[in-house]
Each structure stands twice: as C-alpha cells, then as structure tokens.
PDB file of C-alpha atoms in Angstrom:
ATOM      1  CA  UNK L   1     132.850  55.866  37.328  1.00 76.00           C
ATOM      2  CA  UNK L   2     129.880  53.612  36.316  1.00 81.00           C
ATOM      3  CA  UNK L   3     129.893  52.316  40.258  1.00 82.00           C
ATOM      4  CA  UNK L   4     129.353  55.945  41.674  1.00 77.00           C
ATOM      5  CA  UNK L   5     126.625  56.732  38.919  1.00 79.00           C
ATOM      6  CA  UNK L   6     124.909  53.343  39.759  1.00 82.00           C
ATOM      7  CA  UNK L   7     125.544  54.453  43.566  1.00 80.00           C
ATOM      8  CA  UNK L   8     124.214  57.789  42.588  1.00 77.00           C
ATOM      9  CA  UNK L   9     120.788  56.198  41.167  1.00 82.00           C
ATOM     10  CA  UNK L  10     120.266  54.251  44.401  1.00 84.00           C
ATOM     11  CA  UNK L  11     121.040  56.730  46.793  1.00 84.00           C
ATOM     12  CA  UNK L  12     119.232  59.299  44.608  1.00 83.00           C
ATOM     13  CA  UNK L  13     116.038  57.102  44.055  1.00 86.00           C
ATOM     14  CA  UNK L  14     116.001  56.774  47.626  1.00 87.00           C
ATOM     15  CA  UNK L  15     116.261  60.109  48.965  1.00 85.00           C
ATOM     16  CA  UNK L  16     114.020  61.645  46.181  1.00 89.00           C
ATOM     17  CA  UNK L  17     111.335  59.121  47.248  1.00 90.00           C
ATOM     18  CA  UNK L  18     111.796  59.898  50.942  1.00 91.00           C
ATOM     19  CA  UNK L  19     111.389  63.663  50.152  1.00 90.00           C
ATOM     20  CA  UNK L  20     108.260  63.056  48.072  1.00 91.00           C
ATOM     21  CA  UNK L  21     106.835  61.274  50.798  1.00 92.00           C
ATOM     22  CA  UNK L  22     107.952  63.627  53.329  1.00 92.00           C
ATOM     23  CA  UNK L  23     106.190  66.665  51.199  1.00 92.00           C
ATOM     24  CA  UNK L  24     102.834  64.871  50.908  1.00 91.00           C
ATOM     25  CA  UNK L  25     102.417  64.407  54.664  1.00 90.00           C
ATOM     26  CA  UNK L  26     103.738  68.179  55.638  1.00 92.00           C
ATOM     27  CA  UNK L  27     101.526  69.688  52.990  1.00 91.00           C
ATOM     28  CA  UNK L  28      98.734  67.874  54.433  1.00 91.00           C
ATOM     29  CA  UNK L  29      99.119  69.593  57.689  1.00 91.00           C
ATOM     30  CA  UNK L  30      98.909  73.224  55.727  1.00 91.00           C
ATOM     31  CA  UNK L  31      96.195  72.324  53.465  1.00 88.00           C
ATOM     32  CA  UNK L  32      94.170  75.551  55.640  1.00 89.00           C
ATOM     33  CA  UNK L  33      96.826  77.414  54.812  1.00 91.00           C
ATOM     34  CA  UNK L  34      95.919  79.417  51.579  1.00 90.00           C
ATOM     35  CA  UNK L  35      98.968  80.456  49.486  1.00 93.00           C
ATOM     36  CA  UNK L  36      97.385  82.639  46.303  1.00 93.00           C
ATOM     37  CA  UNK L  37      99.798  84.876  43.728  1.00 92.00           C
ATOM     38  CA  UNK L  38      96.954  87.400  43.687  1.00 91.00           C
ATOM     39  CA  UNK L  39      97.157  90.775  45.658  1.00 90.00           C
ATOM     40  CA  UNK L  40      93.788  90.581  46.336  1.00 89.00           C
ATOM     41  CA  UNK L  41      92.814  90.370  50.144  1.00 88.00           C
ATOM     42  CA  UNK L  42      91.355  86.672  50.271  1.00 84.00           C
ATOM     43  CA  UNK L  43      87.708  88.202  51.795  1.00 82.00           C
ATOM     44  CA  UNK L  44      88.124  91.916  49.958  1.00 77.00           C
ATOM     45  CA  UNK L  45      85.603  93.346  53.123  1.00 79.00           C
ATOM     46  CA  UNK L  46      87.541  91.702  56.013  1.00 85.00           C
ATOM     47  CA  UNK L  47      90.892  93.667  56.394  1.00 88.00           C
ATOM     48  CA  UNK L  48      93.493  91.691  58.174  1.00 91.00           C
ATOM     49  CA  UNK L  49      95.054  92.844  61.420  1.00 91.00           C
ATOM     50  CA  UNK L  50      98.588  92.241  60.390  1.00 92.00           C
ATOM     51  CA  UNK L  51     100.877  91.632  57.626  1.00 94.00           C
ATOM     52  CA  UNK L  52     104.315  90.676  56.722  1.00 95.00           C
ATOM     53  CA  UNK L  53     106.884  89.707  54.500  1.00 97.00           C
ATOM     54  CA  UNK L  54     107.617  86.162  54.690  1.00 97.00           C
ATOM     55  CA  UNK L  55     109.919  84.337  52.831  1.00 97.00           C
ATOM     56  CA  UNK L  56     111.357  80.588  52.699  1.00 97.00           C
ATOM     57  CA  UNK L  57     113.845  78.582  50.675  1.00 96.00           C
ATOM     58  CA  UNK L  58     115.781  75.353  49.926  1.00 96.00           C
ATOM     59  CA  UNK L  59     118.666  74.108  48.068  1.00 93.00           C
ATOM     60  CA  UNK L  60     118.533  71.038  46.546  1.00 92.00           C
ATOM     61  CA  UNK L  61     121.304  68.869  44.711  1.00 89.00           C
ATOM     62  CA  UNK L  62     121.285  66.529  42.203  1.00 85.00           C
ATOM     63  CA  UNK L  63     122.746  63.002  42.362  1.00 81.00           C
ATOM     64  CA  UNK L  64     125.447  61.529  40.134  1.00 78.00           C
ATOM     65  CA  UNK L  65     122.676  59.652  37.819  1.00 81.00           C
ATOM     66  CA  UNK L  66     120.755  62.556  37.101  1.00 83.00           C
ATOM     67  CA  UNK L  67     123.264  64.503  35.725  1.00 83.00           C
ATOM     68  CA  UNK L  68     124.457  61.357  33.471  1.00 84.00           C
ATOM     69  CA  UNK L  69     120.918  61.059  32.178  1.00 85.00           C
ATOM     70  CA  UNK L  70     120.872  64.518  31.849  1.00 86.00           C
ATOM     71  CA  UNK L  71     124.150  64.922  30.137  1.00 87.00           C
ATOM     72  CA  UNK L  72     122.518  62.293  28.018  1.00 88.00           C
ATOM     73  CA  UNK L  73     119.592  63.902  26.702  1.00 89.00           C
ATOM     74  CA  UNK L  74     121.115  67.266  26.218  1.00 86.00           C
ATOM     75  CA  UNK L  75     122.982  65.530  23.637  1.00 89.00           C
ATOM     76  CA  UNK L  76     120.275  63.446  21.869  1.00 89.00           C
ATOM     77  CA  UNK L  77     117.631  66.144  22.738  1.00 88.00           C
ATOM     78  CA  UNK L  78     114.388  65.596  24.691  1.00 86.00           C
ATOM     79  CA  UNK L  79     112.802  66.667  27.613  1.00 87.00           C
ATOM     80  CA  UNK L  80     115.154  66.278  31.146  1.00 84.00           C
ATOM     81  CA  UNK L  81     112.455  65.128  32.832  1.00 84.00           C
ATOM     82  CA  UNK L  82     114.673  64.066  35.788  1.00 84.00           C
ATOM     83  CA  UNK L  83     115.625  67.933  36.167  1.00 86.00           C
ATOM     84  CA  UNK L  84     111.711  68.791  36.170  1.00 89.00           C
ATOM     85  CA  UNK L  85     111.057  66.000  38.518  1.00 89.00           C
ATOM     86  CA  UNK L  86     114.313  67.956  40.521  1.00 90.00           C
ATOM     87  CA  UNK L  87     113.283  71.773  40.052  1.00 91.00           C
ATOM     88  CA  UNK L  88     109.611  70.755  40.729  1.00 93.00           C
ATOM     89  CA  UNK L  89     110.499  69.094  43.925  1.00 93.00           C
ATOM     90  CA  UNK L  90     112.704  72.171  45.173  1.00 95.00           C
ATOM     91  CA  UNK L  91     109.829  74.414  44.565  1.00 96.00           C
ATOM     92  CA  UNK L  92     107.532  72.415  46.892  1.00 95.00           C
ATOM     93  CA  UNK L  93     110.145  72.303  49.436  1.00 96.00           C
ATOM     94  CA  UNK L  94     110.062  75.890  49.324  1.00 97.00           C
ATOM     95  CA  UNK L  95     106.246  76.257  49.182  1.00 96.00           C
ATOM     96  CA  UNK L  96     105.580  74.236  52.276  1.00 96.00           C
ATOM     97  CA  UNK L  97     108.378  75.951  54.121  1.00 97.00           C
ATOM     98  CA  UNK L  98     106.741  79.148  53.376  1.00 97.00           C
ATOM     99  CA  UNK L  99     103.689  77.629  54.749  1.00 96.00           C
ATOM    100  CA  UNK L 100     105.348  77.190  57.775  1.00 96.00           C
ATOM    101  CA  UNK L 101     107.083  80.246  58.719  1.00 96.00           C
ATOM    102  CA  UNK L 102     102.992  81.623  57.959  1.00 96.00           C
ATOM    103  CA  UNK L 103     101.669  79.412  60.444  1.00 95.00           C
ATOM    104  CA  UNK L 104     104.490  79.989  62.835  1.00 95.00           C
ATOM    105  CA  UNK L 105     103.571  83.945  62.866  1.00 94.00           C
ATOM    106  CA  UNK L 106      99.830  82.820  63.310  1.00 94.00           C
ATOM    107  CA  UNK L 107      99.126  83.594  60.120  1.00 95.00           C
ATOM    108  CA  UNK L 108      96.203  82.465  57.828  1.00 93.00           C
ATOM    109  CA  UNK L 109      97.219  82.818  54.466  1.00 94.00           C
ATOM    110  CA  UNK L 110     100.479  84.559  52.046  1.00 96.00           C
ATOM    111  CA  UNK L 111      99.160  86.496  49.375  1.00 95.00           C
ATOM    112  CA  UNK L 112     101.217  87.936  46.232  1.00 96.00           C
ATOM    113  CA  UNK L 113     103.313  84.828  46.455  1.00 97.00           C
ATOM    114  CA  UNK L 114     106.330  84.757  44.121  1.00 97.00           C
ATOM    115  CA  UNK L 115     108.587  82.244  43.484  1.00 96.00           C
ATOM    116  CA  UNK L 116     111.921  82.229  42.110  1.00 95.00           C
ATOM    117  CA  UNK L 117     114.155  79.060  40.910  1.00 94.00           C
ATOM    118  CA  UNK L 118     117.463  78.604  39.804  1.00 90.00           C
ATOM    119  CA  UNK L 119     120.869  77.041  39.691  1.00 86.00           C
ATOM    120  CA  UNK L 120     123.605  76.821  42.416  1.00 82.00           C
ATOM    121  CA  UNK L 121     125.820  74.940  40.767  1.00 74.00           C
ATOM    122  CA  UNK L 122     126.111  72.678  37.840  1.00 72.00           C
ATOM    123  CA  UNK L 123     123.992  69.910  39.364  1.00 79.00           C
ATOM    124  CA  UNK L 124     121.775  71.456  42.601  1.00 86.00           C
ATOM    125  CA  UNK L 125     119.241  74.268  42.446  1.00 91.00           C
ATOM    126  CA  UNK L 126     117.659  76.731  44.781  1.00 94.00           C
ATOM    127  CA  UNK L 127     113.845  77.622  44.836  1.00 96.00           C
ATOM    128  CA  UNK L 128     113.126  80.876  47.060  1.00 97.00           C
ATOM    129  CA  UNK L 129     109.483  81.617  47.709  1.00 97.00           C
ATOM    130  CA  UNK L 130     108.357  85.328  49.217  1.00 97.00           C
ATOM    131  CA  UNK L 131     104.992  86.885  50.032  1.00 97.00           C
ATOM    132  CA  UNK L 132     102.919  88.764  52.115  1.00 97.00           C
ATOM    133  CA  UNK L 133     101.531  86.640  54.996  1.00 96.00           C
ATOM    134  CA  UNK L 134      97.850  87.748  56.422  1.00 95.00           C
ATOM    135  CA  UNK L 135      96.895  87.577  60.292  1.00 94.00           C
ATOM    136  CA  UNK L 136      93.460  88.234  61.259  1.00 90.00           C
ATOM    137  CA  UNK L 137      91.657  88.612  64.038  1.00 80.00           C
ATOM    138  CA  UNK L 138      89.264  85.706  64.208  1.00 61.00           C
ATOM    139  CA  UNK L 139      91.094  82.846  63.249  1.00 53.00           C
ATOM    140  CA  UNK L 140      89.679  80.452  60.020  1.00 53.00           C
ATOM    141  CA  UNK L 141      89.001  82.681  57.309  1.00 49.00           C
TER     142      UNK L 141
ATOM    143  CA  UNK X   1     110.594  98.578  59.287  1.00 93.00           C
ATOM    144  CA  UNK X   2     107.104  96.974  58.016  1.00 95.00           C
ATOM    145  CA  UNK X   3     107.883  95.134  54.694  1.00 96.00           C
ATOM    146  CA  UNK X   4     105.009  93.953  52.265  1.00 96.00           C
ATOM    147  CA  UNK X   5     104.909  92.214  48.762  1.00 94.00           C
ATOM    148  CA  UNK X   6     101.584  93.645  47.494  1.00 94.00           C
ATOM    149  CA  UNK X   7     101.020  97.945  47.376  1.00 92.00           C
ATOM    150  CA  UNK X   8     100.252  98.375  50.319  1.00 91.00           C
ATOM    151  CA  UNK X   9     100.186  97.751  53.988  1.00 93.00           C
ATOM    152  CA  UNK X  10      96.538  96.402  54.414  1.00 91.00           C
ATOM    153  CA  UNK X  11      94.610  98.279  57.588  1.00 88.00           C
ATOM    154  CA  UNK X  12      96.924 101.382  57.360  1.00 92.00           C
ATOM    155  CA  UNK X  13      96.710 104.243  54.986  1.00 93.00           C
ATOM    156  CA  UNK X  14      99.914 105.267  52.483  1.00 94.00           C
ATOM    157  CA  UNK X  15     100.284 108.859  53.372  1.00 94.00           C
ATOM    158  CA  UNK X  16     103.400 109.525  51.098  1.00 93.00           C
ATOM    159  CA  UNK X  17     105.655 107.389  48.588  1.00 94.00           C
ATOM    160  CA  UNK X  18     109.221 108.289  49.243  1.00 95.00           C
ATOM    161  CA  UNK X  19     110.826 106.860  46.662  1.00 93.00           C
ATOM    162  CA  UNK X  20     112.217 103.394  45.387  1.00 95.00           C
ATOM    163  CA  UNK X  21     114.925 101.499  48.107  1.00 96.00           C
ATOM    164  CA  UNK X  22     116.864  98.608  47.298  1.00 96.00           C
ATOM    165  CA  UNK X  23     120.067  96.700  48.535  1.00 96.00           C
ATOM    166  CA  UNK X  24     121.883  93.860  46.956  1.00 94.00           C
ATOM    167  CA  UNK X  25     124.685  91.834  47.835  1.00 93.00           C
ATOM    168  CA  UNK X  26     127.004  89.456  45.821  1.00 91.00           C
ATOM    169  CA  UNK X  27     128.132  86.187  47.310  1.00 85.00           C
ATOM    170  CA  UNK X  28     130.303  83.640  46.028  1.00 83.00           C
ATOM    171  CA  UNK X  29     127.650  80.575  45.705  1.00 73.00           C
ATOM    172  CA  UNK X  30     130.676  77.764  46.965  1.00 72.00           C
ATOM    173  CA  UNK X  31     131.549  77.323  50.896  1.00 66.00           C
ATOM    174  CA  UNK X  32     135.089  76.967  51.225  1.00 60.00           C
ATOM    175  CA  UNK X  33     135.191  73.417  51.704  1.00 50.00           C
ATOM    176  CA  UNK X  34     133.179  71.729  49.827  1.00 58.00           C
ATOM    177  CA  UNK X  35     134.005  68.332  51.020  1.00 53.00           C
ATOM    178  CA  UNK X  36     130.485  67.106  52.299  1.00 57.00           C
ATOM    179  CA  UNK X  37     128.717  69.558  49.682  1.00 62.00           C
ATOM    180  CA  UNK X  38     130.497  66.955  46.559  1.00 66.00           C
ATOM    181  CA  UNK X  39     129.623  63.831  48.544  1.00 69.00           C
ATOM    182  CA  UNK X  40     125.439  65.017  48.586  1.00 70.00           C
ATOM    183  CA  UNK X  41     126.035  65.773  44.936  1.00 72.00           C
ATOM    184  CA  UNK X  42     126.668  62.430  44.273  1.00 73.00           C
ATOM    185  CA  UNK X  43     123.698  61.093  45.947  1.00 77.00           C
ATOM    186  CA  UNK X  44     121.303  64.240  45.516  1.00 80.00           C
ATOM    187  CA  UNK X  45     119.163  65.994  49.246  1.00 84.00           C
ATOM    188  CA  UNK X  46     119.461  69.116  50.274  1.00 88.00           C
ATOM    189  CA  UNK X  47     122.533  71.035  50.807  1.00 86.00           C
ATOM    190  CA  UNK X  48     121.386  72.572  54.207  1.00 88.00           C
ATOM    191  CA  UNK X  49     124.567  74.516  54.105  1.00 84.00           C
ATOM    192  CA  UNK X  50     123.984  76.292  50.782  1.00 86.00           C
ATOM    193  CA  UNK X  51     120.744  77.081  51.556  1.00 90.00           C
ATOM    194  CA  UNK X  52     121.379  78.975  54.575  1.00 89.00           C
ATOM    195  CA  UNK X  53     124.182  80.843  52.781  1.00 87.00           C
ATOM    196  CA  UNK X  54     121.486  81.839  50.499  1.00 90.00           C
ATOM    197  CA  UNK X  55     119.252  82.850  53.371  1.00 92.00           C
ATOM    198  CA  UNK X  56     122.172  84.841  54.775  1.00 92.00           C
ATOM    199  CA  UNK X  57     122.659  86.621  51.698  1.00 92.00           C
ATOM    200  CA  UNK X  58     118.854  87.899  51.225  1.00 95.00           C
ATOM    201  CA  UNK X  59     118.931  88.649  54.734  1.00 96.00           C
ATOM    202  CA  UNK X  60     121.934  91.203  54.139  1.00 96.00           C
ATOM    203  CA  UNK X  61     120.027  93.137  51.085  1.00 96.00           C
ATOM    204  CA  UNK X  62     116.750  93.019  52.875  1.00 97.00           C
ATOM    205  CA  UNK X  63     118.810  95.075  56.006  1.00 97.00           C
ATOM    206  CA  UNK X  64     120.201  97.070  53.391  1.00 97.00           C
ATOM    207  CA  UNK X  65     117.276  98.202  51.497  1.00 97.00           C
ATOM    208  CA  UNK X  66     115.783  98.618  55.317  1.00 97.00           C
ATOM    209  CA  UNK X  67     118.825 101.136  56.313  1.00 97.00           C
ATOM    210  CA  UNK X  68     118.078 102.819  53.265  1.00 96.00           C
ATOM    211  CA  UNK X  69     114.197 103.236  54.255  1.00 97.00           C
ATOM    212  CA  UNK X  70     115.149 104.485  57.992  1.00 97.00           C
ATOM    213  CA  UNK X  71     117.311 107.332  56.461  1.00 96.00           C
ATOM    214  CA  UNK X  72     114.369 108.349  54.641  1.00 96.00           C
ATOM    215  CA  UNK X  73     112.510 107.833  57.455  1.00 96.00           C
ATOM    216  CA  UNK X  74     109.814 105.647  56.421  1.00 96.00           C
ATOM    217  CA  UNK X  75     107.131 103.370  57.853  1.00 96.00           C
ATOM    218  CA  UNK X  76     107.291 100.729  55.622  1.00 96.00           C
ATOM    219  CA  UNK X  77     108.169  99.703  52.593  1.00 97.00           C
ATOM    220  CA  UNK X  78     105.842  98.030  50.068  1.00 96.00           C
ATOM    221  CA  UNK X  79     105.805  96.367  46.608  1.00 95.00           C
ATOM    222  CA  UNK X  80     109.444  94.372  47.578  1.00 96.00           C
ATOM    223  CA  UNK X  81     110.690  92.298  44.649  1.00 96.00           C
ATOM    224  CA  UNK X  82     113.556  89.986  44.896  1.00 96.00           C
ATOM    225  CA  UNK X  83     116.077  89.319  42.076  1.00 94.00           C
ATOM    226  CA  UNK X  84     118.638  86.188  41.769  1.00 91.00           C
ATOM    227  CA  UNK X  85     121.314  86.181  39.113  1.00 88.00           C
ATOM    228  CA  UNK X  86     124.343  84.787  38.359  1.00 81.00           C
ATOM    229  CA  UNK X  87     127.104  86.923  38.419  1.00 79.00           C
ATOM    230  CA  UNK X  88     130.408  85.468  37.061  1.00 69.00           C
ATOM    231  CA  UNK X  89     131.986  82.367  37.870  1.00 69.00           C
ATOM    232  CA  UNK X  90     130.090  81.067  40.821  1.00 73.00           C
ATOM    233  CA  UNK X  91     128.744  83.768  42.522  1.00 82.00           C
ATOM    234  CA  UNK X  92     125.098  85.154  43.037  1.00 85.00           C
ATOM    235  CA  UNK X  93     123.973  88.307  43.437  1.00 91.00           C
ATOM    236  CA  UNK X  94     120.939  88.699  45.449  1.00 94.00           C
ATOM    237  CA  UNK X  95     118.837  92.360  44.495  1.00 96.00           C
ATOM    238  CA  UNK X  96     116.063  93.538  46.745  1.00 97.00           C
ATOM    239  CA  UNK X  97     113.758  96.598  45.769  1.00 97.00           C
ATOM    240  CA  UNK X  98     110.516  98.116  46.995  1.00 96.00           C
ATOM    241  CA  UNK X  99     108.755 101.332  47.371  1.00 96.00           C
ATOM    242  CA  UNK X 100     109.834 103.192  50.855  1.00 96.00           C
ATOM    243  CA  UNK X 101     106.190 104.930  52.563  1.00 96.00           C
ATOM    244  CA  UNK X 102     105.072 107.088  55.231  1.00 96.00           C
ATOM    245  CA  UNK X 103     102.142 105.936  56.666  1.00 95.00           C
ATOM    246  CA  UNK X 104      99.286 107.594  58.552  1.00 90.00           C
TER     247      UNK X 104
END
C-alpha cells in the first residue's frame, strides 16, 4: 500500500511536471490567439466574417499520492492544494486545446468563453471549455 | 445549423427568435473495463479514453438540440449554454440549451 502511494508520487511528480512543461511551450505558440469571456466583438467596428461554436476538453486523473495527501487534509482541514494544482492544470489543458481547434478553423480569437470543471470519478476531473470562435477577413486583428 | 455562444450571429441579422432548444443525454461516466483507466489513476495523466466519452456525449445533445432547431426550421441557434451534473451513481448528464433563430 505505502509502495504504490510512493510509486504514485514518482510517477505522478513526473507526469505532472512533463504536462506543465508541455503547456508552457503549446501556449506559447497561441499567445496571438485571444481567448476573452466577454461578448463583446474584440474591434466593436470590424465585424468578423465567420463564427462558430468551438469547444475542447480533457480528462485528467489523479495519482495514488494525491489522493492520500488529500484524504489527509480533508481530515485535518486545510487547503488541497495538490487538487488546485490538479483542477488548475485540467483547465489549461482545456484552454489551449480550445486554442487549437480556433486556429485549426483559421480563426483569430473565441469570445464568450466559458469554462466548466468537474469530477469524473473520485480521483480524476474533467475541464470542458466552449465559445464562440471569430474569423475575419484580414488576418491579425 | 450555425451555433454561437454570444446573442447573436455576428454579420447576419436575427429576423425571428423561435423559441428555446435543448438536448441532453445521460451517460454512465465508467468504460466497461476499466483496467488501464485504474492503472493511470495510480500514477495520474490523462484518461484519453474518458475524455472522448465525454466528447461523445456533448456531441449527442449538441445533435439533439440541432434536430430540434431543423424542425423549427431555424438558421441558427444562439446563446448555447452547456450544463454537467452528476446524476446518480456514476453517471453524467450532459444538458445543452440555446435560443433557435431565423435569420435574414
């Protein structure tokens, strides 16, 4: 039992730093690619020539020591930090995948972006972004 | 079937509201075998397979709420919302609703 939770903290540690890493250099790729929870049309006078609904999503699980720790703290009280760290990680996921399916359709930006997160299971949770993705005509707004 | 988030479609004109649309499914959130699913929960990533059951399942209210739209025969439909909640033991429903149009 203590040998899978220690297994679970390696394995976790590592894959949770390997997504981190992997979200900073994707996001850097989109950084043009505006993502605002207004409906406001980015440029009010400029109307675009096309719009859709996008959406994107990701299901993430917990590993073994998380859900110790966090078995832990629900007892002694506290902030799960380790679930934040988790949920906050999700909704990034999902954030930069909506980015893509935008910039896939030639879109320039989503507007009226919503997000939504919450649990699968026990121990893994699902973030599911949606908006409205703009296309205009001249490209770089 | 033109689908926005915000209240309208931008560049075309709303000539009539039709009336609210919506679909919704409920799906059991567990994949029959869950074999590979309890191995990533030990070690945490993403469950690829979960997600896309998820995907699946917003996909089926969205074509719902769509099929609901066509009989009305509408353009578009604006204003969609989606709605997660657990239903149950273990299952999700998914609820999608928006405002079916005519435009000009």
């Amino acid at each position: 039992m203590a040998a899978l939770i220690l297994l679970g903290f390696w394995l976790g540690r590592q894959a949770e730093q390997a997504h981190l890493i992997s979200l900073e250099t994707n996001e850097a790729q989109y950084q043009d690619l505006v993502l605002s929870n207004s409906k406001a049309l980015p440029v009010s006078a400029q109307q675009p020539a096309h719009s859709e609904l996008i959406s994107a999503s990701v299901v993430i699980a917990s590993d073994a020591f998380k859900n110790f720790l966090a078995t832990l703290i629900s007892i002694l009280g506290g902030r799960i930090d380790v679930y934040e760290a988790l949920r906050e990680r999700a909704r990034r996921e999902a954030l930069l995948r909506l980015r893509a399916a935008a910039a896939a359709r030639g879109a320039q930006c989503v507007i009226n972006v919503r997000i939504e997160t919450h649990d699968i299971s026990l121990s893994s949770v699902e973030a599911f972004a949606y908006g409205t993705a703009l296309r205009y005509h001249t490209p770089g707004v | 079937m033109i689908l926005t988030n915000i209240e309208s479609v931008p560049g075309r004109e709303i000539l009539r509201q039709l009336g609210l649309v919506n679909g919704s499914t409920v799906r059991a959130k567990h994949l029959g075998r869950d074999m590979l699913s309890g191995l990533k929960n030990l070690v945490g990533g993403e469950l690829v397979a979960y997600t896309e059951l998820m995907q699946e399942a917003r996909e089926e209210a969205t074509s719902r709420m769509i099929e609901q739209a066509r009989k009305l025969q509408a353009d578009a439909v604006v204003n969609v919302r989606y709605s997660t909640s657990s239903v149950a033991q273990g299952a999700a429903e998914i609820y999608v609703y928006g405002t079916a149009v005519q435009l000009r």
